[in-house]
Coordinates of C-alpha atoms in Angstrom, one line a residue:
X1 CA 0.0 0.0 0.0
X2 CA 1.0 3.6 -0.5
X3 CA 0.7 6.1 2.3
X4 CA -2.8 7.2 1.2
X5 CA -4.1 3.7 1.4
X6 CA -2.5 3.3 4.9
X7 CA -4.1 6.5 6.0
X8 CA -7.5 5.4 4.8
X9 CA -7.1 2.0 6.5
X10 CA -6.6 3.9 9.8
X11 CA -9.2 6.5 9.2
X12 CA -11.9 4.0 8.5
X13 CA -11.0 1.7 11.4
X14 CA -14.2 1.7 13.5
X15 CA -12.5 1.1 16.9
X16 CA -9.6 3.5 16.5
X17 CA -8.6 4.9 20.0
X18 CA -10.4 8.2 20.6
X19 CA -7.4 10.4 21.2
X20 CA -5.6 9.1 18.1
X21 CA -8.8 9.6 16.0
X22 CA -9.0 13.2 17.2
X23 CA -5.3 13.8 16.2
X24 CA -5.9 12.2 12.9
X25 CA -8.8 14.5 12.2
X26 CA -6.6 17.5 13.1
X27 CA -4.1 16.7 10.4
X28 CA -6.5 15.4 7.7
X29 CA -5.8 18.4 5.5
X30 CA -2.0 18.5 6.0
X31 CA -0.7 16.2 3.3
X32 CA 2.9 16.5 4.3
X33 CA 2.1 15.5 7.9
X34 CA -0.1 12.6 6.7
X35 CA 2.7 11.3 4.4
X36 CA 5.3 11.4 7.2
X37 CA 2.9 9.5 9.5
X38 CA 2.0 6.8 7.0
X39 CA 4.7 6.5 4.3
X40 CA 6.3 3.5 6.1
X41 CA 6.0 1.4 9.2
X42 CA 8.0 2.8 12.1
X43 CA 11.2 0.9 11.7
X44 CA 11.9 -1.8 14.2
X45 CA 15.6 -2.2 14.2
X46 CA 18.2 -4.1 16.2
X47 CA 17.5 -2.1 19.3
X48 CA 13.7 -1.8 18.9
X49 CA 12.0 1.3 17.7
X50 CA 11.8 5.0 18.5
X51 CA 9.6 7.7 17.0
X52 CA 7.3 10.6 17.4
X53 CA 4.0 10.1 19.3
X54 CA 0.8 10.3 17.3
X55 CA -1.4 8.4 14.9
X56 CA 0.1 6.5 12.0
X57 CA 2.2 3.5 11.1
X58 CA 5.3 5.6 11.4
X59 CA 4.5 6.9 14.8
X60 CA 4.6 5.7 18.4
X61 CA 1.1 4.8 19.6
X62 CA -0.7 1.8 21.2
X63 CA -1.1 0.1 17.9
X64 CA 2.6 0.2 16.9
X65 CA 3.4 -0.9 20.5
X66 CA 1.0 -3.8 20.1
X67 CA 2.6 -4.8 16.9
X68 CA 6.1 -4.8 18.5
X69 CA 4.8 -6.7 21.5
X70 CA 3.1 -9.3 19.4
X71 CA 6.3 -9.9 17.5
X72 CA 8.2 -10.2 20.8
X73 CA 5.6 -12.7 22.0
X74 CA 6.0 -14.9 18.9
X75 CA 9.8 -14.6 19.3
X76 CA 9.7 -15.8 22.9
X77 CA 7.3 -18.7 22.1
X78 CA 9.6 -19.8 19.3
X79 CA 12.3 -20.4 21.9
X80 CA 10.2 -23.0 23.6
X81 CA 7.5 -23.3 26.3
X82 CA 10.0 -23.1 29.1
X83 CA 11.1 -19.7 27.8
X84 CA 7.6 -18.3 27.6
X85 CA 7.2 -19.3 31.3
X86 CA 10.2 -17.2 32.2
X87 CA 8.2 -14.1 31.2
X88 CA 9.3 -10.6 30.2
X89 CA 10.4 -7.7 32.4
X90 CA 9.2 -4.2 31.5
X91 CA 10.3 -0.8 32.7
X92 CA 9.4 2.7 31.6
X93 CA 10.6 6.3 32.0
X94 CA 8.9 9.7 32.5
X95 CA 7.8 10.3 29.0
X96 CA 4.3 10.8 27.7
X97 CA 2.5 7.4 27.4
X98 CA 5.3 5.4 28.9
X99 CA 3.3 3.8 31.6
X100 CA 0.4 3.2 29.2
X101 CA 2.6 1.6 26.7
X102 CA 4.2 -0.7 29.3
X103 CA 0.7 -2.0 30.2
X104 CA -0.1 -2.5 26.5
X105 CA 2.9 -4.7 26.2
X106 CA 1.6 -6.8 29.1
X107 CA -1.9 -6.9 27.6
X108 CA -0.5 -8.4 24.3
X109 CA 1.9 -10.8 26.0
X110 CA -1.0 -11.9 28.3
X111 CA -3.0 -13.2 25.2
X112 CA -0.1 -15.7 24.8
X113 CA 0.0 -16.6 28.5
X114 CA 3.4 -15.0 28.9
X115 CA 3.8 -13.3 32.3
X116 CA 5.0 -9.7 32.3
X117 CA 6.9 -8.2 35.3
X118 CA 6.3 -4.5 35.2
X119 CA 7.9 -1.9 37.6
X120 CA 5.1 -0.2 39.6
X121 CA 6.7 3.2 38.9
X122 CA 9.4 4.6 36.6
X123 CA 12.9 3.1 36.7
X124 CA 16.3 3.6 35.0
X125 CA 17.0 1.5 31.9
X126 CA 20.1 -0.2 33.5
X127 CA 17.9 -1.4 36.3
X128 CA 15.7 -3.2 33.7
X129 CA 18.8 -4.8 32.3
X130 CA 19.6 -6.0 35.9
X131 CA 16.0 -7.1 36.5
X132 CA 16.0 -9.4 33.4
X133 CA 19.1 -11.2 34.9
X134 CA 17.8 -11.1 38.5
X135 CA 14.5 -12.6 37.5
X136 CA 15.8 -15.0 34.9
X137 CA 13.3 -13.5 32.4
X138 CA 13.3 -14.5 28.7
X139 CA 13.5 -10.9 27.6
X140 CA 13.1 -7.3 28.7
X141 CA 11.5 -4.1 27.3
X142 CA 12.1 -0.4 28.3
X143 CA 9.6 2.2 27.1
X144 CA 11.9 5.1 26.6
X145 CA 13.2 7.5 24.0
X146 CA 16.3 8.2 26.1
X147 CA 17.3 11.9 25.6
X148 CA 15.1 12.6 22.5
X149 CA 12.7 15.6 22.6
X150 CA 9.4 15.3 24.5
X151 CA 7.4 14.3 21.4
X152 CA 9.3 11.0 21.1
X153 CA 9.0 7.7 22.8
X154 CA 10.4 4.2 22.1
X155 CA 10.3 0.5 22.6
X156 CA 13.8 -0.9 23.5
X157 CA 14.3 -4.7 23.7
X158 CA 16.7 -6.8 25.8
X159 CA 17.6 -10.4 25.6
X160 CA 17.8 -13.0 28.4
X161 CA 21.3 -11.8 29.3
X162 CA 20.0 -8.3 30.0
X163 CA 21.8 -6.9 27.0
X164 CA 20.3 -5.3 23.9
X165 CA 19.9 -7.9 21.3
X166 CA 22.9 -8.5 19.0
X167 CA 22.3 -8.5 15.3
X168 CA 21.6 -12.2 14.7
X169 CA 19.2 -12.4 17.6
X170 CA 17.5 -9.1 16.7
X171 CA 17.0 -10.1 13.1
X172 CA 14.9 -13.1 14.2
X173 CA 12.8 -10.8 16.3
X174 CA 12.5 -8.2 13.5
X175 CA 11.1 -10.9 11.2
X176 CA 8.4 -11.8 13.7
X177 CA 7.5 -8.1 14.1
X178 CA 7.5 -7.5 10.3
X179 CA 5.3 -10.5 9.7
X180 CA 2.4 -8.8 11.6
X181 CA 0.3 -7.4 8.8
X182 CA -2.3 -5.3 10.7
X183 CA -1.2 -3.5 13.9
X184 CA -4.8 -2.4 14.4
X185 CA -6.2 -5.9 15.0
X186 CA -3.5 -7.3 17.3
X187 CA -5.4 -9.0 20.2
X188 CA -5.1 -7.7 23.7
X189 CA -6.5 -8.8 27.1
X190 CA -8.0 -6.6 29.8
X191 CA -5.6 -5.4 32.4
X192 CA -7.8 -6.6 35.3
X193 CA -7.9 -10.1 33.8
X194 CA -4.1 -10.4 33.4
X195 CA -3.6 -9.2 36.9
X196 CA -6.1 -11.7 38.2
X197 CA -4.4 -14.5 36.2
X198 CA -0.9 -13.4 37.5
X199 CA 0.1 -12.6 34.0
X200 CA 0.8 -9.0 35.0
X201 CA 3.1 -9.0 38.1
X202 CA 4.2 -5.7 39.6
X203 CA 7.9 -5.2 40.6
X204 CA 9.0 -2.8 43.3
X205 CA 11.6 -2.3 46.0
X206 CA 12.9 -5.8 46.1
X207 CA 14.6 -5.4 42.8
X208 CA 15.9 -1.9 43.9
X209 CA 17.5 -3.5 46.9
X210 CA 19.1 -6.3 44.9
X211 CA 20.5 -3.7 42.4
X212 CA 21.9 -1.5 45.2
X213 CA 23.6 -4.5 46.8
X214 CA 25.4 -5.2 43.6
X215 CA 26.3 -1.5 43.2
X216 CA 28.5 -1.8 46.2
X217 CA 30.9 -3.9 44.1
X218 CA 32.1 -1.0 42.2
X219 CA 33.7 0.8 45.1
X220 CA 37.5 0.7 45.0
X221 CA 38.5 2.8 48.0
X222 CA 36.8 3.3 51.3
X223 CA 35.7 6.9 51.7
X224 CA 37.0 6.8 55.3
X225 CA 40.5 5.9 54.1
X226 CA 43.3 8.5 54.1
X227 CA 43.5 8.8 50.3
X228 CA 39.8 9.8 50.0
X229 CA 37.9 13.0 50.9
X230 CA 34.4 12.3 52.4
X231 CA 33.6 16.0 52.2
X232 CA 33.2 15.9 48.4
X233 CA 30.5 18.4 47.6
X234 CA 28.2 17.1 44.8
X235 CA 25.3 18.6 42.8
X236 CA 23.2 16.0 41.0
X237 CA 20.4 16.4 38.4
X238 CA 18.3 13.6 37.0
X239 CA 17.1 16.0 34.3
X240 CA 13.4 15.2 35.1
X241 CA 14.1 11.5 34.6
X242 CA 14.4 8.2 36.5
X243 CA 17.8 8.3 38.3
X244 CA 17.2 10.3 41.4
X245 CA 16.5 7.6 44.0
X246 CA 19.1 5.1 42.9
X247 CA 21.9 7.6 42.5
X248 CA 21.2 9.3 45.8
X249 CA 21.1 5.9 47.6
X250 CA 24.2 4.7 45.7
X251 CA 26.3 7.7 46.8
X252 CA 25.1 7.4 50.3
X253 CA 26.0 3.8 50.7
X254 CA 29.6 4.4 49.7
X255 CA 29.8 7.3 52.3
X256 CA 29.2 10.4 50.1
X257 CA 26.4 12.2 51.7
X258 CA 27.0 15.9 50.8
X259 CA 24.7 15.7 47.8
X260 CA 22.6 18.6 46.5
X261 CA 19.7 17.3 44.4
X262 CA 18.8 20.0 41.9
X263 CA 15.1 20.5 42.9
X264 CA 14.1 22.2 39.7
X265 CA 14.9 19.0 37.8
X266 CA 14.3 16.4 40.4
X267 CA 10.7 15.5 39.6
X268 CA 9.8 13.5 36.5
X269 CA 8.5 15.8 33.7
X270 CA 7.6 14.5 30.2
X271 CA 8.1 18.1 28.9
X272 CA 11.6 18.4 30.3
X273 CA 10.5 21.9 30.9
X274 CA 13.8 23.4 32.3
X275 CA 16.0 22.3 29.4
X276 CA 16.0 22.6 25.6
X277 CA 17.1 19.0 25.5
X278 CA 17.4 16.5 28.3
X279 CA 20.7 15.3 27.0
X280 CA 23.8 15.6 29.3
X281 CA 25.9 15.6 26.1
X282 CA 24.6 19.1 25.4
X283 CA 26.1 21.7 27.7
X284 CA 22.8 23.7 28.1
X285 CA 21.4 20.8 30.1
X286 CA 23.9 21.8 32.9
X287 CA 22.9 25.4 33.1
X288 CA 20.9 25.1 36.3
X289 CA 23.3 22.6 37.8
X290 CA 26.2 25.1 37.2
X291 CA 24.2 27.8 38.9
X292 CA 23.7 25.5 41.9
X293 CA 27.3 24.4 41.9
X294 CA 28.5 27.9 41.9
X295 CA 26.2 28.7 44.8
X296 CA 27.4 25.8 47.0
X297 CA 31.0 25.5 45.7
X298 CA 30.4 22.0 44.4
X299 CA 33.4 19.8 43.6
X300 CA 31.5 17.9 40.9
X301 CA 28.2 18.2 39.0
X302 CA 26.5 15.0 37.8
X303 CA 23.7 14.8 35.3
X304 CA 21.9 11.8 34.0
X305 CA 19.6 11.6 30.9
X306 CA 15.9 10.7 31.5
X307 CA 16.3 6.9 31.3
X308 CA 19.6 7.0 33.2
X309 CA 21.9 5.2 30.9
X310 CA 24.1 8.3 30.1
X311 CA 26.0 10.4 32.6
X312 CA 27.5 13.9 32.1
X313 CA 30.1 15.3 34.4
X314 CA 31.2 18.9 35.0
X315 CA 34.0 20.1 37.3
X316 CA 35.4 23.5 38.3
X317 CA 38.6 24.9 36.8
X318 CA 41.2 27.0 38.7
X319 CA 38.9 30.0 38.5
X320 CA 35.8 28.2 39.8
X321 CA 34.2 28.1 36.3
X322 CA 32.6 24.8 35.5
X323 CA 33.8 22.7 32.5
X324 CA 31.5 19.9 31.1
X325 CA 33.8 17.0 30.3
X326 CA 33.2 15.1 27.1
X327 CA 32.3 11.4 27.2
X328 CA 35.8 10.5 26.0
X329 CA 37.4 12.5 28.8
X330 CA 35.2 11.1 31.5
X331 CA 35.8 7.6 30.2
X332 CA 39.5 8.1 30.1
X333 CA 39.5 9.4 33.7
X334 CA 37.4 6.4 34.9
X335 CA 39.5 3.9 33.1
X336 CA 42.8 5.3 34.5
X337 CA 41.2 5.4 38.0
X338 CA 39.9 1.8 37.9
X339 CA 43.2 0.4 36.6
X340 CA 45.4 2.4 38.9
X341 CA 43.3 1.7 42.1
X342 CA 42.3 -2.0 41.4
X343 CA 44.2 -4.7 43.3
X344 CA 45.4 -7.6 41.1
X345 CA 44.4 -6.4 37.7
X346 CA 44.1 -9.7 35.7
X347 CA 46.5 -10.4 32.9
X348 CA 43.6 -11.1 30.6
X349 CA 41.8 -7.9 31.6
X350 CA 40.0 -6.1 28.7
X351 CA 38.8 -2.6 27.9
X352 CA 35.9 -2.5 25.4
X353 CA 35.1 0.6 23.5
X354 CA 33.4 1.6 20.2
X355 CA 35.0 2.5 16.9
X356 CA 34.0 6.2 17.3
X357 CA 35.4 6.4 20.8
X358 CA 38.7 8.1 21.4
X359 CA 42.0 6.2 21.0
X360 CA 43.0 7.8 24.4
X361 CA 41.4 4.8 26.1
X362 CA 43.5 2.3 24.2
X363 CA 46.7 4.2 25.1
X364 CA 45.8 4.3 28.8
X365 CA 44.9 0.6 28.8
X366 CA 48.2 -0.2 27.1
X367 CA 50.0 1.7 29.9
X368 CA 48.6 -0.9 32.3
X369 CA 49.2 -3.8 29.9
X370 CA 45.5 -4.2 29.3
X371 CA 44.1 -5.2 25.8
X372 CA 41.5 -3.1 24.1
X373 CA 38.6 -4.4 21.9
X374 CA 36.7 -2.2 19.5
X375 CA 33.0 -2.7 18.6
X376 CA 30.5 -1.0 16.4
X377 CA 28.6 1.9 17.9
X378 CA 26.0 0.8 20.3
X379 CA 26.3 -0.7 23.7
X380 CA 24.6 -3.9 22.6
X381 CA 27.9 -4.9 21.0
X382 CA 29.8 -4.3 24.2
X383 CA 27.2 -6.4 26.1
X384 CA 27.5 -9.1 23.5
X385 CA 31.3 -9.3 24.0
X386 CA 31.0 -9.3 27.8
X387 CA 28.8 -12.4 27.5
X388 CA 31.1 -14.1 25.0
X389 CA 34.2 -13.7 27.1
X390 CA 32.3 -14.6 30.3
X391 CA 31.5 -17.9 28.7
X392 CA 34.9 -18.5 27.1
X393 CA 37.2 -17.1 29.8
X394 CA 39.5 -15.7 27.2
X395 CA 39.2 -12.1 28.6
X396 CA 37.9 -10.6 31.8
X397 CA 35.9 -7.4 31.4
X398 CA 37.2 -4.4 33.3
X399 CA 35.5 -1.4 31.8
X400 CA 33.4 -0.4 28.7
X401 CA 32.5 2.9 27.4
X402 CA 31.4 5.0 24.3
X403 CA 31.9 8.6 23.5
X404 CA 28.2 9.4 23.9
X405 CA 28.4 9.4 27.7
X406 CA 27.8 5.7 28.2
X407 CA 29.9 3.7 30.7
X408 CA 29.7 0.3 32.4
X409 CA 31.9 -0.5 35.4
X410 CA 30.6 -3.9 36.5
X411 CA 28.8 -6.4 34.4
X412 CA 25.9 -7.2 36.7
X413 CA 24.2 -4.8 34.2
X414 CA 24.7 -5.5 30.5
X415 CA 24.0 -2.0 29.1
X416 CA 25.5 1.4 29.8
X417 CA 24.7 2.4 33.4
X418 CA 24.6 6.0 34.5
X419 CA 23.9 5.0 38.1
X420 CA 27.2 3.0 38.3
X421 CA 29.0 5.8 36.4
X422 CA 27.7 8.5 38.8
X423 CA 28.9 6.6 41.8
X424 CA 32.3 5.9 40.2
X425 CA 32.8 9.5 39.1
X426 CA 32.0 10.7 42.6
X427 CA 34.4 8.3 44.2
X428 CA 37.1 9.2 41.6
X429 CA 36.6 12.9 42.4
X430 CA 36.8 12.2 46.1
X431 CA 40.1 10.5 45.5
X432 CA 41.6 13.3 43.5
X433 CA 40.3 15.9 45.9
X434 CA 42.2 14.2 48.7
X435 CA 45.3 14.6 46.5
X436 CA 44.6 18.3 46.2
X437 CA 43.5 18.0 42.6
X438 CA 40.4 18.5 40.5
X439 CA 39.3 16.1 37.8
X440 CA 40.5 18.7 35.2
X441 CA 44.0 18.6 36.7
X442 CA 44.0 14.8 36.7
X443 CA 42.9 14.9 33.1
X444 CA 45.7 17.2 32.2
X445 CA 48.2 14.8 33.8
X446 CA 46.9 12.1 31.5
X447 CA 47.3 14.3 28.5
X448 CA 50.9 15.2 29.4
X449 CA 51.7 11.5 29.9
X450 CA 50.0 10.1 26.8
X451 CA 49.4 13.0 24.3
X452 CA 46.6 15.4 23.7
X453 CA 43.7 13.4 22.3
X454 CA 40.9 15.7 21.3
X455 CA 37.6 14.8 19.7
X456 CA 34.5 16.5 18.2
X457 CA 31.0 15.5 17.2
X458 CA 28.9 17.2 14.6
X459 CA 25.2 16.2 14.1
X460 CA 23.0 17.2 11.2
X461 CA 19.2 16.7 11.8
X462 CA 17.2 15.8 8.7
X463 CA 13.7 14.8 9.4
X464 CA 11.1 13.0 7.3
X465 CA 11.4 11.2 4.0
X466 CA 13.4 14.0 2.3
X467 CA 15.8 14.1 5.2
X468 CA 16.4 10.4 5.0
X469 CA 17.2 10.7 1.3
X470 CA 19.7 13.5 2.0
X471 CA 21.5 11.4 4.6
X472 CA 21.7 8.5 2.1
X473 CA 23.1 10.9 -0.5
X474 CA 25.8 12.1 1.8
X475 CA 26.9 8.6 2.7
X476 CA 26.9 7.6 -1.0
X477 CA 29.0 10.6 -2.0
X478 CA 31.7 9.9 0.7
X479 CA 31.8 6.3 -0.5
X480 CA 32.0 6.9 -4.2
X481 CA 34.2 10.0 -4.0
X482 CA 36.3 9.6 -0.8
X483 CA 38.6 12.3 0.4
X484 CA 42.3 11.6 -0.2
X485 CA 43.3 14.2 2.4
X486 CA 41.7 16.3 5.1
X487 CA 43.2 19.3 6.9
X488 CA 46.5 18.7 5.3
X489 CA 46.7 15.1 6.5
X490 CA 46.7 12.2 4.1
X491 CA 44.0 9.6 4.3
X492 CA 45.8 6.3 4.9
X493 CA 42.8 3.9 4.9
X494 CA 39.0 3.9 4.5
X495 CA 36.9 1.5 6.5
X496 CA 33.5 0.8 5.0
X497 CA 31.5 -1.2 7.5
X498 CA 28.7 -1.8 5.0
X499 CA 31.0 -4.1 3.0
X500 CA 33.3 -4.9 6.0
X501 CA 36.3 -3.9 4.0
X502 CA 39.3 -1.8 5.0
X503 CA 41.1 -0.2 2.0
X504 CA 44.7 1.1 2.2
X505 CA 44.8 3.9 -0.3
X506 CA 48.5 4.1 -1.0
X507 CA 49.1 0.4 -1.1
X508 CA 45.9 -0.4 -3.0
X509 CA 45.3 -3.4 -0.7
X510 CA 42.3 -4.4 1.3
X511 CA 41.5 -6.5 4.3
X512 CA 38.3 -7.7 6.0
X513 CA 36.9 -5.9 9.1
X514 CA 35.9 -8.5 11.6
X515 CA 32.8 -6.7 12.8
X516 CA 29.1 -6.9 11.9
X517 CA 28.0 -4.9 8.9
X518 CA 26.7 -1.3 9.5
X519 CA 26.2 1.9 7.5
X520 CA 29.4 3.5 8.8
X521 CA 32.5 5.0 7.0
X522 CA 35.7 5.7 8.9
X523 CA 38.7 7.5 7.4
X524 CA 42.0 6.8 9.0
X525 CA 44.4 9.7 8.6
X526 CA 48.2 9.9 9.3
X527 CA 49.5 10.9 12.7
X528 CA 46.8 9.1 14.6
X529 CA 43.9 11.2 13.4
X530 CA 40.6 10.1 11.9
X531 CA 37.0 11.0 11.1
X532 CA 33.9 8.9 10.8
X533 CA 30.3 9.2 9.3
X534 CA 27.4 7.4 10.8
X535 CA 23.6 7.9 10.3
X536 CA 22.0 7.6 13.7
X537 CA 19.9 4.5 14.4
X538 CA 17.6 6.3 16.8
X539 CA 17.2 9.9 15.5
X540 CA 16.8 11.5 12.1
X541 CA 20.5 12.6 12.1
X542 CA 23.8 11.9 10.4
X543 CA 26.8 12.2 12.8
X544 CA 30.3 13.2 12.0
X545 CA 33.0 12.1 14.5
X546 CA 36.5 13.5 14.6
X547 CA 39.6 12.4 16.5
X548 CA 43.1 13.9 16.6
X549 CA 46.3 13.6 18.7
X550 CA 49.5 15.5 19.0
X551 CA 52.0 16.3 21.8
X552 CA 50.7 19.9 22.2
X553 CA 47.1 20.9 22.9
X554 CA 47.3 23.9 20.5
X555 CA 48.4 21.6 17.7
X556 CA 45.6 19.1 18.4
X557 CA 43.0 22.0 18.4
X558 CA 44.3 23.2 15.1
X559 CA 44.2 19.8 13.5
X560 CA 40.6 19.2 14.8
X561 CA 39.4 22.5 13.2
X562 CA 41.1 21.9 9.9
X563 CA 39.8 18.3 9.5
X564 CA 36.3 19.4 10.4
X565 CA 36.5 22.2 7.8
X566 CA 37.6 19.8 5.1
X567 CA 34.7 17.4 5.8
X568 CA 32.2 20.3 5.9
X569 CA 33.4 21.6 2.6
X570 CA 32.6 18.2 1.1
X571 CA 29.1 17.7 2.5
X572 CA 27.8 21.3 2.6
X573 CA 26.9 21.3 -1.1
X574 CA 24.8 18.2 -0.6
X575 CA 22.4 19.6 2.1

């Protein structure tokens, strides 16, 4: 069907939910809005689906949720009856319709006699990952759109290990979802009935307590010891999301109690009304935290995104002005702290990072004789490797991170965990405060020891069908007409993850890339510099990543600017 046929199918559906019918009527004369809402099914990818709320096959609503849940039910049943009995764990965040969508998942699964364990109130995404493992569930779902704008929501799927599904597993689930022809007619069962049949079971503080018990594992130094400062002054903001209780309790149980919760952003709010975007990657999200930090002379500011899988950190400089660290910088500091403070670091210890994460981490790991493994972008690939090496014993996971503010310290969770990261960052700051240093000073010592690794990220938002076409055009142009140099630096190799081929330009040779296929291009330049193009899997964006290194900060800054200008000169005519 074309989009007009799909629109008519919805518009003529007798039992269309009333609020969706009202919204459909409101846009009935807006052809562009109707086309965007119906020109395709909302894509169900390897991590699930995410989109704008509203009526339509390309929108998040109870019908697209039911379609996804029906596919998940058929996937679980395909694993065997004993798997269906394990049930599915579900969590949700503070967004519009999140709680309603979580109940819709249970109503669909209930028609297949699959029990659903749903948190009685909002919880962080990493706690859902933990809950799947804690309960021995067959799968997990989080209703969240992470740090997207308020008009978005999503359906994020986890496997029995508590990790996001790796490609092979996800492809099986995707086939089940795509086989559902009519999302409007998916069967559901009444909430009261599934509660009475114990097919909807509510989770609460017991899982919280079990998670907090595991959280104690990450502590490396007692705050009462001579090399720690228990008077660390902390400002924390959950950015209207889910992290407040667990972060506050986690900090308290390691002995850090001087915590100022930013009251303006402490309560859940689907509008995220005090920020332009609830994303700790964007410095504007820290504006109120910086005001509070200045007022109370805080040593560190911590900010988590709404579903609490990403952490931002800001610290004062020598003049008392707060600097928001990049994800690469925070990850490097955590890695160095963990490796320097851990007793008996195993010979087979492993750092896992993504291909767009700074090479700074690899150099730090090498300093401690620790191997580094690169994965594709997405924490599901890090979780997959943790499980693989846990089973084989070849490596022992020590730390995992990605440049987009995602970190994992201990593997009792199999996704990035901002609660763990917040507690670790605070402990690390307490350690360095006792040495008379800020985290910025500790970072500068790392730069002086290993070189000035600097990075940048550029995102272009291109919404709708036309935006998707432009993103594809940019990727095609960089593939077919690759740059041979950027910013005066020669391109040594091009890595095309769509074909899994690395091409060495001067030698004219190729070799295979031993990673799953993905629509990613990475250009390796001379002198340890690089840039990378990747369409986002969760937002209508194309992202450009840049990484440079030199022995002097000014040289790295100049290189970063010149490479970015060269890349911009190439794609600007295409947009």
